Coordinates of C-alpha atoms and ligand atoms in Angstrom, one line a residue:
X29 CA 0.0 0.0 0.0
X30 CA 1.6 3.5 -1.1
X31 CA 2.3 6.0 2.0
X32 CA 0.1 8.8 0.4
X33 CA -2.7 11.4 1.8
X34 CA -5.5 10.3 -0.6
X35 CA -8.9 12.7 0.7
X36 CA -11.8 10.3 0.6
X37 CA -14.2 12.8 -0.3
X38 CA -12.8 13.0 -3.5
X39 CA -10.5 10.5 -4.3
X40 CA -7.6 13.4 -5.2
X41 CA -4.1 11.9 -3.7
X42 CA -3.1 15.0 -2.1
X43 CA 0.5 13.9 -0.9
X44 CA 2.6 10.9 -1.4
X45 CA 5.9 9.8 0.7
X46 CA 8.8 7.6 0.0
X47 CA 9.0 4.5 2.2
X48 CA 12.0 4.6 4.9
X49 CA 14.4 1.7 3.4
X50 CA 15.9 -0.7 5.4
X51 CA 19.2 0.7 6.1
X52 CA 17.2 4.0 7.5
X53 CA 14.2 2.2 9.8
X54 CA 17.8 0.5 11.6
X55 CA 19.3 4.0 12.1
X56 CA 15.6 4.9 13.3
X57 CA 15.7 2.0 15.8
X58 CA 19.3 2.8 17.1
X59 CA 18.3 6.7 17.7
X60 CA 15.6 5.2 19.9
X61 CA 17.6 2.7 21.7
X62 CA 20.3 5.0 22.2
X63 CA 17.9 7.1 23.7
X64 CA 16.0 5.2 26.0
X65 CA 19.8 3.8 27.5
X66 CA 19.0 7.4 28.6
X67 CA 15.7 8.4 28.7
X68 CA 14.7 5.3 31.0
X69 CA 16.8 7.1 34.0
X70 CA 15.0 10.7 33.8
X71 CA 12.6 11.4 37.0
X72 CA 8.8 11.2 36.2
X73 CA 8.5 15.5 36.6
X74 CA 10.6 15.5 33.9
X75 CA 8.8 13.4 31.7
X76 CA 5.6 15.0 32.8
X77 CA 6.7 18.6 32.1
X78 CA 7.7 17.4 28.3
X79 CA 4.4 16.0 28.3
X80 CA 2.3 18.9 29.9
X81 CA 4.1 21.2 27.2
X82 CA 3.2 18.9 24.5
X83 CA 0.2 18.8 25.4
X84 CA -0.1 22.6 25.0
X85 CA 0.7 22.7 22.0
X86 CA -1.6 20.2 20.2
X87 CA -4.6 22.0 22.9
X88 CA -3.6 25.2 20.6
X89 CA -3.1 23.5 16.8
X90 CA -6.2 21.3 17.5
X91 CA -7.7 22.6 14.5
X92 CA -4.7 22.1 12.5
X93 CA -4.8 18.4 13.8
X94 CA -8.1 17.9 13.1
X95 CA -8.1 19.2 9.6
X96 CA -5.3 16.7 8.8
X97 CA -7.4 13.8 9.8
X98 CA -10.5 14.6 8.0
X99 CA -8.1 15.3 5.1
X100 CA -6.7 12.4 5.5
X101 CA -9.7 9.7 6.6
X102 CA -12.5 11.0 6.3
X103 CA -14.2 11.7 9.3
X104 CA -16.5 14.9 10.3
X105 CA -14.0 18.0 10.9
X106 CA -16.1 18.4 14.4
X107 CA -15.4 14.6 15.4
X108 CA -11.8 14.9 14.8
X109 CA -11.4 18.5 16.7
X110 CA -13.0 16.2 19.7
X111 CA -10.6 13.4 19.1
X112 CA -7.7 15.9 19.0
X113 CA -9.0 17.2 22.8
X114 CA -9.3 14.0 23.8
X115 CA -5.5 13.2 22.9
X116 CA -4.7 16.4 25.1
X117 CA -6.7 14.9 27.8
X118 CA -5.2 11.9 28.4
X119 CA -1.6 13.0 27.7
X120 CA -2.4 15.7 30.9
X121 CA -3.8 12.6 32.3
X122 CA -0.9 10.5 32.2
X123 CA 1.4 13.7 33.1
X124 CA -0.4 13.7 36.4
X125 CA -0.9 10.4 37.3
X126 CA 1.8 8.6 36.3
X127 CA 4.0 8.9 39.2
X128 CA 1.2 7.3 41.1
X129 CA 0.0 4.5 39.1
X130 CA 4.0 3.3 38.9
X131 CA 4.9 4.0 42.4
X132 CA 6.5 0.5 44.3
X133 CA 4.1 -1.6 45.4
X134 CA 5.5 -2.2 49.3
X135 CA 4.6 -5.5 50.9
X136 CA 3.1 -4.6 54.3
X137 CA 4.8 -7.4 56.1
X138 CA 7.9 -7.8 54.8
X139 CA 8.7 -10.3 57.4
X140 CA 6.4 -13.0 56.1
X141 CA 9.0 -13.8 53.5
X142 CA 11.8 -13.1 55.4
X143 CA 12.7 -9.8 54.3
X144 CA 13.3 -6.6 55.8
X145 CA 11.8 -4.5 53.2
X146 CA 10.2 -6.1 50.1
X147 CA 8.6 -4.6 47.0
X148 CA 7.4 -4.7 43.5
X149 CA 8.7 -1.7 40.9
X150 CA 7.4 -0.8 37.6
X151 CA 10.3 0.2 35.2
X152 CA 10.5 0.9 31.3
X153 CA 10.9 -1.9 29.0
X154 CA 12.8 0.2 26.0
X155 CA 11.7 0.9 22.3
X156 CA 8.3 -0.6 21.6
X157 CA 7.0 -0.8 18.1
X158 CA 2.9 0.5 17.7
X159 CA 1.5 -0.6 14.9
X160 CA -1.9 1.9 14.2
X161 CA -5.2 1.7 12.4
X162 CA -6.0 5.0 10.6
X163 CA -9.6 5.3 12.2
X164 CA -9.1 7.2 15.3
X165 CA -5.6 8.6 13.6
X166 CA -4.4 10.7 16.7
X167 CA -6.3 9.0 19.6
X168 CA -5.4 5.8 18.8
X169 CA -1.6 6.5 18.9
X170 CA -1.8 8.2 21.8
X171 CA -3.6 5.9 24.4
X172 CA 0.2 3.8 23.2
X173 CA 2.4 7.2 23.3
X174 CA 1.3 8.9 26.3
X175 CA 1.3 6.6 29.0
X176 CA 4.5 4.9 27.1
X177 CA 6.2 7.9 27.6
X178 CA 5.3 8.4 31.0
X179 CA 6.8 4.8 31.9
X180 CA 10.2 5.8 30.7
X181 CA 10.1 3.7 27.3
X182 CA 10.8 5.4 23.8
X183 CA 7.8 4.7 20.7
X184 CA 8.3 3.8 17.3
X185 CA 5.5 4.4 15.2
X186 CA 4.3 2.3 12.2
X187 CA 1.1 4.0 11.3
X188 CA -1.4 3.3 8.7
X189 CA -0.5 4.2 5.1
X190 CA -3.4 6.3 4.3
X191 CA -2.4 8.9 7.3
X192 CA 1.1 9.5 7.3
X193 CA 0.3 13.3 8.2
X194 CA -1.3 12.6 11.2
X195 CA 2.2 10.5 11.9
X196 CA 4.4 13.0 11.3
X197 CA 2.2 15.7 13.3
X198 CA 2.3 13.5 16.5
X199 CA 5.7 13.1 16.2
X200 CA 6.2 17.0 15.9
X201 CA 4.3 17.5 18.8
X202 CA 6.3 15.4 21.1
X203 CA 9.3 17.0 19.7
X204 CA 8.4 20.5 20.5
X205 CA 7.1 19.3 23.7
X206 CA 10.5 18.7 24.4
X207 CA 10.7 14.9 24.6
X208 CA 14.6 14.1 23.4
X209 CA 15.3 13.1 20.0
X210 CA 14.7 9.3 19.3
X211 CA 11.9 9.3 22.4
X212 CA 9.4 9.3 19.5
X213 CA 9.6 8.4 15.9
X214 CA 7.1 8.0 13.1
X215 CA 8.3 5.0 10.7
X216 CA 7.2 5.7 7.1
X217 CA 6.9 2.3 6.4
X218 CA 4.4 -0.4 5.0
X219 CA 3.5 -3.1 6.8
X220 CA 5.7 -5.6 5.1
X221 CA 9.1 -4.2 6.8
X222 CA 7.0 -4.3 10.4
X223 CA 9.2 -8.0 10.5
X224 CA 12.3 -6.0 10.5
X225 CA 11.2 -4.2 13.0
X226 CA 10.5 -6.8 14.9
X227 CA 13.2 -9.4 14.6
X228 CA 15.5 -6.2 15.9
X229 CA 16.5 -7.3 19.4
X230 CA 16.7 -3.6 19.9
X231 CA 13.1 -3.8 19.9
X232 CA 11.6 -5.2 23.0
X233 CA 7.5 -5.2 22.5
X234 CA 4.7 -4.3 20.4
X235 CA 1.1 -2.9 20.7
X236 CA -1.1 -3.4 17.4
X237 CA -4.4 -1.9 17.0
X238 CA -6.3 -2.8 13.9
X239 CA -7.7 -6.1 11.7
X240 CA -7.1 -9.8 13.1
X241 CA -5.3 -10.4 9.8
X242 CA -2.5 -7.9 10.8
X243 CA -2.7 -8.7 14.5
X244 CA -2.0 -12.6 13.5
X245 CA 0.9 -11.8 11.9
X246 CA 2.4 -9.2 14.2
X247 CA 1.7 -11.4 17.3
X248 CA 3.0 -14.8 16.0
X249 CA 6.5 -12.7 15.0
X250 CA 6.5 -11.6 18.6
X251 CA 5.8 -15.1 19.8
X252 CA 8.7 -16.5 17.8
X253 CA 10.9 -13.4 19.4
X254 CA 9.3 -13.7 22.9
X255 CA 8.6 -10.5 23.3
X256 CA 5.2 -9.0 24.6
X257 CA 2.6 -7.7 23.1
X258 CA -1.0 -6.0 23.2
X259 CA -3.2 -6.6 20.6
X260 CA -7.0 -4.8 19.8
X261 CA -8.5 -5.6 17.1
X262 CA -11.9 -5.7 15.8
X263 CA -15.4 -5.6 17.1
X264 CA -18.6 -6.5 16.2
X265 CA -20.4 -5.5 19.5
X266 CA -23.9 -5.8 21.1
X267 CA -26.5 -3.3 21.8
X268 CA -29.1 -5.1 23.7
X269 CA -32.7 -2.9 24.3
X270 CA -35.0 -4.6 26.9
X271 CA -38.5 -3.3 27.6
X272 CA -37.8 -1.3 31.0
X273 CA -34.9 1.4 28.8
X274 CA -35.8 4.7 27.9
X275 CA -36.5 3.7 24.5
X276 CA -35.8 7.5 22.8
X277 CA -32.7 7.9 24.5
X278 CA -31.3 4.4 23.7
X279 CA -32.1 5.0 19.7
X280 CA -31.0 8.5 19.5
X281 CA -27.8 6.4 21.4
X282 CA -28.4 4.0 19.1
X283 CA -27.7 6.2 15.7
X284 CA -24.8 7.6 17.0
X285 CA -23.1 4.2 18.1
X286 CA -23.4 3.1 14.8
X287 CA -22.5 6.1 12.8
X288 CA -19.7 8.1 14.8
X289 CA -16.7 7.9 12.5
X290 CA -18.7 6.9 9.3
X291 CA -19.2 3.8 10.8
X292 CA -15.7 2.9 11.6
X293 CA -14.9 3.0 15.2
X294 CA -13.8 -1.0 16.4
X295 CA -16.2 -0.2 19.8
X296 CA -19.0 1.1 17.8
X297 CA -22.2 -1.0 18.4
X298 CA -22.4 -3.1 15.7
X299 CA -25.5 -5.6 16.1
X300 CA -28.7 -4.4 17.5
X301 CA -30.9 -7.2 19.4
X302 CA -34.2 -5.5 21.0
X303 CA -36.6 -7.4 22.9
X304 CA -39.8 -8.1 21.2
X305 CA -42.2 -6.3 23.3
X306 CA -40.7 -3.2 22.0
X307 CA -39.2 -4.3 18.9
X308 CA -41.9 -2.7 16.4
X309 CA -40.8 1.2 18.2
X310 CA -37.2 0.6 18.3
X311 CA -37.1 -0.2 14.5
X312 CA -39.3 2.6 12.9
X313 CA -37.6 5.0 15.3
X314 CA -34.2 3.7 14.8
X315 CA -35.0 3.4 10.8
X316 CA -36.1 6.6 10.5
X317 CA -33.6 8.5 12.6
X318 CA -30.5 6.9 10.6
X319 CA -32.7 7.8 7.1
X320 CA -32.8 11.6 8.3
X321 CA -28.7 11.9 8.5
X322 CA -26.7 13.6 6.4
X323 CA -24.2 12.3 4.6
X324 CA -21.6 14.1 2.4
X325 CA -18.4 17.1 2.8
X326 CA -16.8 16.2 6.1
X327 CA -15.5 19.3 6.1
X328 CA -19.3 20.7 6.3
X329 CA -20.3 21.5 10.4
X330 CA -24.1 19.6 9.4
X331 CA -22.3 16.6 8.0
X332 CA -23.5 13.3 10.2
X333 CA -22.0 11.1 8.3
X334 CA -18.6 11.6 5.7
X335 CA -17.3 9.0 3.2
X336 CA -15.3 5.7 3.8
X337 CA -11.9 6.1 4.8
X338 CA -10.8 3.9 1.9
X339 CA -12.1 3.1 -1.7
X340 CA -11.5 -0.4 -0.6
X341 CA -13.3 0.0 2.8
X342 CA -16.5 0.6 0.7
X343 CA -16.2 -2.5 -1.1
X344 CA -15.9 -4.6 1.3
X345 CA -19.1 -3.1 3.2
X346 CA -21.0 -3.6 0.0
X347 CA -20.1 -7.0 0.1
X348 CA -21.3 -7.6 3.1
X349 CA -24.6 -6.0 2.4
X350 CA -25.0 -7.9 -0.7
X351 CA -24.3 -10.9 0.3
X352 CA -26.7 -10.8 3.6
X353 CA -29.3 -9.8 1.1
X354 CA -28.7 -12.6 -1.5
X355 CA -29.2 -14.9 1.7
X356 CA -32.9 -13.3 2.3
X357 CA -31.9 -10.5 4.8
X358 CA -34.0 -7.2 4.5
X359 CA -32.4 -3.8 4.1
X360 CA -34.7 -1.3 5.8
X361 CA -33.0 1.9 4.5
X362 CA -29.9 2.7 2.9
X363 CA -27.9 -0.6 1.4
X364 CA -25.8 1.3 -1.9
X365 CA -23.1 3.5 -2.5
X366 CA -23.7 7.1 -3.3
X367 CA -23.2 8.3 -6.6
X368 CA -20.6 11.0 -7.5
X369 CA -17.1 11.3 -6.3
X370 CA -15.7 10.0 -2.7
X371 CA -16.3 6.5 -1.2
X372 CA -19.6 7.4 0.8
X373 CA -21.9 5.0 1.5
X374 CA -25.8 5.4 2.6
X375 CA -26.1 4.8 6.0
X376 CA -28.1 1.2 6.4
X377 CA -29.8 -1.3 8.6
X378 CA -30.3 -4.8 7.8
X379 CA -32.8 -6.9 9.4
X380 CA -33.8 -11.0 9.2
X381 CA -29.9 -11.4 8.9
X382 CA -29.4 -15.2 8.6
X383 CA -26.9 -17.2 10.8
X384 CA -25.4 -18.3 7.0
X385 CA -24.8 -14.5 5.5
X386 CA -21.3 -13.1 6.4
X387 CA -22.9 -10.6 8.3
X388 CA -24.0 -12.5 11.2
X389 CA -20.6 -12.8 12.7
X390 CA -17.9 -10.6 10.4
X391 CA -17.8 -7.0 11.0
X392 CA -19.4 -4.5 9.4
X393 CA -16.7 -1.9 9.2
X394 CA -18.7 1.0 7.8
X395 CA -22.6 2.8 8.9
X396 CA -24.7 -0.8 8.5
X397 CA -26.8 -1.9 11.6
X398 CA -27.7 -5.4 12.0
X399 CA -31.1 -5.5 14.0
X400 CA -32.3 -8.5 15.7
X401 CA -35.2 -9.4 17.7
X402 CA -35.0 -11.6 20.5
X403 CA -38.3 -12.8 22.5
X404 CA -36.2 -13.1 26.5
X405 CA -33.2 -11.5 28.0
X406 CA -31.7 -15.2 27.5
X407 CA -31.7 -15.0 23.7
X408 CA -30.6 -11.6 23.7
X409 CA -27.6 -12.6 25.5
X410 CA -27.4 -15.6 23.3
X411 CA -27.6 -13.8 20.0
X412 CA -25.1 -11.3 22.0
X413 CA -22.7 -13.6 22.3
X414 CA -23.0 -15.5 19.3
X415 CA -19.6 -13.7 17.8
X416 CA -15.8 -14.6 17.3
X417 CA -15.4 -11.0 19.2
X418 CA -15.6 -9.1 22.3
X419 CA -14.8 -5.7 22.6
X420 CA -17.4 -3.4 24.3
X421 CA -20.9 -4.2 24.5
X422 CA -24.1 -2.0 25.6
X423 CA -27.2 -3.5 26.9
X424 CA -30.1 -0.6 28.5
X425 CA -32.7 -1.9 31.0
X426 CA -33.7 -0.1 33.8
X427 CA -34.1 -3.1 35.5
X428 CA -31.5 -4.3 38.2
X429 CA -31.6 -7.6 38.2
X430 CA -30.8 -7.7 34.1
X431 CA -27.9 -5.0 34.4
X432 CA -26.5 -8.1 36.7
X433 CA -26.6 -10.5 34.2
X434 CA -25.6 -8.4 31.5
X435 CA -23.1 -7.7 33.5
X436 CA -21.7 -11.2 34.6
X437 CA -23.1 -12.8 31.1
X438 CA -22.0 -10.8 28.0
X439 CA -18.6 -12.0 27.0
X440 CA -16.6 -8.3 26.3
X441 CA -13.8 -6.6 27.7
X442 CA -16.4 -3.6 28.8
X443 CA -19.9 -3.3 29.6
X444 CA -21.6 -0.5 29.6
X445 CA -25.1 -0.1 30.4
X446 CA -27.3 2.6 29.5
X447 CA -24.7 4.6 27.5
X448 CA -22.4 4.2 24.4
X449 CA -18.5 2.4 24.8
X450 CA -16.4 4.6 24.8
X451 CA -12.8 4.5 25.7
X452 CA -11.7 7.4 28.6
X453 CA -8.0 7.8 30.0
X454 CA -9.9 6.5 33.6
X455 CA -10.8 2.9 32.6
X456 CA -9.5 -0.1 30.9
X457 CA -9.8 -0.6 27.2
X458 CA -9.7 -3.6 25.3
X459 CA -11.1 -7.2 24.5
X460 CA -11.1 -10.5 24.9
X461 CA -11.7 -13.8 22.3
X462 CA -11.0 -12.5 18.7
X463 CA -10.9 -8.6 19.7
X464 CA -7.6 -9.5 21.5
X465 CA -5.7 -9.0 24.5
X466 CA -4.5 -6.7 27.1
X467 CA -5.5 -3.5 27.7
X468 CA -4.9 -0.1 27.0
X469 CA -5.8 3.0 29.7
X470 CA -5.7 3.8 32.9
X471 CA -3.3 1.9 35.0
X472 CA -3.4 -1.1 33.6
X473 CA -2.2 0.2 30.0
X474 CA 0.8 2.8 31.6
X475 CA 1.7 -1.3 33.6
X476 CA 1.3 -3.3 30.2
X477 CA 4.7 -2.4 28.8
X478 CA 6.6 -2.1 32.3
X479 CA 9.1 -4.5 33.8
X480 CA 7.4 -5.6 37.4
X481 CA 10.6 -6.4 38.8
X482 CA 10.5 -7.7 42.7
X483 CA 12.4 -6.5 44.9
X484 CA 13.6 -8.4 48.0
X485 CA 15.8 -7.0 50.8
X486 CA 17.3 -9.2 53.7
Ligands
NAP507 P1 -5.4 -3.1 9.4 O1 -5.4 -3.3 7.9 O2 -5.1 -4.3 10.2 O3 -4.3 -1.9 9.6 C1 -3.9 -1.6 10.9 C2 -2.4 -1.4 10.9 O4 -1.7 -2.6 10.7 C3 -1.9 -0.5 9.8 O5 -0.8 0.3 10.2 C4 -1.4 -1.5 8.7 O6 -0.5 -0.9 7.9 C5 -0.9 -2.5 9.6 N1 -0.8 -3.9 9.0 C6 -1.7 -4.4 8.1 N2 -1.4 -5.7 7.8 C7 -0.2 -5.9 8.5 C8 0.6 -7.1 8.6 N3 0.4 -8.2 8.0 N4 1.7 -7.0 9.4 C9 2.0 -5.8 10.0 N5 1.2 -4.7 10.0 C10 0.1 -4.8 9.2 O7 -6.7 -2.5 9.9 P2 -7.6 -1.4 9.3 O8 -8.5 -2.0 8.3 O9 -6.8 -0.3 8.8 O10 -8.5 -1.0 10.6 C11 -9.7 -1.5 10.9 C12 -9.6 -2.6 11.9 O11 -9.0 -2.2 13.1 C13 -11.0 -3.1 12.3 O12 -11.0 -4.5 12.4 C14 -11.2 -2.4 13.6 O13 -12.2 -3.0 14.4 C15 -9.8 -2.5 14.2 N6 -9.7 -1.5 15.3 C16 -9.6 -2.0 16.6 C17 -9.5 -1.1 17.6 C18 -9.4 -1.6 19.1 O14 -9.0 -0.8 19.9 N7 -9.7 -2.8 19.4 C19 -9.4 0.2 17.4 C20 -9.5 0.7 16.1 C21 -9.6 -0.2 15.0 P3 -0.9 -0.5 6.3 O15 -1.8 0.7 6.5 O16 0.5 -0.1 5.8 O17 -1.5 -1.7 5.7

């Protein structure tokens, strides 16, 4: 895939970039291994005060930073100015909390194992290689960067072709923020020299967000390396609607699930399954709500909805469409791509999907609903959980008892009931089964790429 900026409201490649060759990603690597022999030794207020200046300065080009990723991807210039605030966010949350959520872990009684002090430390690992999905361009890298940083390791970046901008911004951030050369480095490579990158002993971990295909590959090199890794991939989440939920709030949640990021957001609900008693309401209100949005210029403040990120992206959701169709699913509204130039495609929802049509367990990368009915909360939870994935799934019920079982029964790395996933600085993030492994956020993610090395004193 060529390194270009390629708008996907038009189709117009705006930029193209030479891939770094061999020779030049190993110089990249020893500038951030030389670095962290370094870096790894400097006090957390240091870090943090590269990190609260850096964050300054992407609070005050935010617009800048958001124009480059709807340039770039696609999404609604209003969505990406809130995903660029939300990157300042958690790098000021990881500036302040760092300290705290790496501090030793004492052993109250160090006597019981025959110490006189013992303890458990959190310390850097070194360079770790994050490989990034273009959908959530500048978030997405920095739920890796920032709380990397903070532990005193040094990021590579391998970011998706399609928004090498966004790469190289991020990277000028940090640099301006002060963080020393080599701390953090955009790669301007494809993803067939990510095994170079790898294999270089140099190179003790990896985090990959983005499609199982490319986690496979990333994680069985690791495997063969021993080194550790995080891995989120996709989704194809519940959104379970039981009789007691506010019905308008959940559908006007509903819409946005779906459709935030044209459709392209791994935690975005994905599969709709409402309870029968209410199933008639949810539809025509859901139907009609994801007919009324607008699609088109993502540049444009009353855009809903912008194009697919990629010409390919649209294909592949046309496929899916098609092909539930041909097996005697129902397409309510939407279901075709828009005519003119740009990869937009109408927003849709799909009902009577059957258990042999691709949609019933792929995902549906793009604005298409799958909407189920289910006649008890236990076939909700079985239709639920009938999915190679488990990211983050909703279920809204007013009743206590089914919160409970939502809670103990769907199989996800988060729950959330009454409200949308989303992913916050404050709380774990990530799946389990075919979504993938460890977590991201809060202190869990700052811990995932830290040596917990125990300490034992006589
Ligand atoms: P993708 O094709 O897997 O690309 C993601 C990244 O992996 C890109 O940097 C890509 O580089 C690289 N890559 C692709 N194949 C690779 C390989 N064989 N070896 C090494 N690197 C490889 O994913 P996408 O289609 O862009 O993104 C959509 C997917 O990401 C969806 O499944 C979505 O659910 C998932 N996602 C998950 C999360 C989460 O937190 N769980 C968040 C966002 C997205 P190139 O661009 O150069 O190919």
């Amino acid at each position: 895939m060529a390194i270009a900026t390629i708008n996907p409201a038009t189709g117009e490649t705006v930029k193209t970039f030479t891939a770094t060759d061999d020779t030049g990603v190993r110089a990249l690597i020893g500038k951030a291994h030389t670095q962290w022999l370094s870096y790894r030794h400097s006090a957390f207020e240091e870090r943090a005060s590269y990190m609260r200046r850096s964050a300054d300065i992407f609070e005050s080009e935010a617009d800048q930073a958001a124009k480059l990723m709807t340039t770039e991807m696609g999404k609604t210039l209003k969505s990406a100015r809130a995903e660029a605030l939300k990157c300042v966010r958690g790098m000021r949350y990881y500036a302040d909390h760092a300290a705290e959520l790496l501090a030793d872990e004492v052993l109250a009684n160090a006597a019981d194992v025959g110490a006189s002090k013992a303890l458990a430390r959190y310390q850097p690992l070194g360079p770790v290689l994050a490989v990034m999905p273009w959908n959530f361009p500048m978030w997405q890298v920095m739920r890796f960067a920032a709380p990397a940083l903070m532990a005193g390791n040094v990021g590579l970046l391998k970011h998706a072709s399609n928004v090498p901008q966004c790469a190289l911004f991020l990277e000028d951030v940090f640099r301006r923020g002060g963080f020393p050369e080599g701390c953090f480095q955009t790669l301007l490579i494809g993803s067939r020299q990510v095994e170079q990158v790898l294999r270089d002993p140099r190179v003790v971990a990896a985090t990959l967000t983005g499609s199982e295909p490319a986690g496979r590959s990333v994680a069985s090199i690791c495997g063969d390396e021993v080194k550790h890794t995080v891995m989120e991939l996709g989704g194809s989440d519940a959104f379970v609607v039981m009789p007691s939920a506010d019905i308008d709030e959940a559908v006007a949640t509903a819409v946005t699930a779906r459709t935030q990021n044209n459709g392209q957001s791994c935690i975005a609900a994905k599969r709709f399954i409402v309870h029968t008693d209410i199933y008639e309401t949810f539809s025509a209100k859901f139907v009609s709500q994801v007919e009324a949005l607008k699609v088109g210029d993502p540049f444009d403040p009353s855009t809903d909805v912008g194009p697919l990120a990629t010409a390919q992206g649209r294909v592949e959701i046309e496929e899916l469409v098609n092909d539930a169709r041909d097996h005697g699913a129902s397409v309510l509204c939407g279901g075709r791509r828009l005519d003119g130039p740009g990869w937009y495609y109408a927003p849709t929802v799909v009902t009577g999907i059957t258990r042999d049509a691709r949609l019933y367990l792929e995902e549906a990368f793009g604005p298409v609903a799958s909407l189920y009915r289910a006649s008890d909360i236990d076939e909700c939870l079985q239709i639920a959980n009938a999915t190679p994935f488990g990211l983050g799934s909703n279920a809204w019920t007013n009743d206590g008892a089914e919160q409970e079982r939502f809670i103990a029964e769907l199989e996800a790395g988060q729950v959330f009931i009454n409200g949308m996933t989303v992913s916050l600085p404050e709380l774990p993030f990530g799946g389990i089964k075919r979504s993938g492994y460890g977590r991201e956020l809060s202190a869990h993610g700052i811990r995932e790429f830290c040596n917990l090395k125990t300490v034992w004193i006589k």
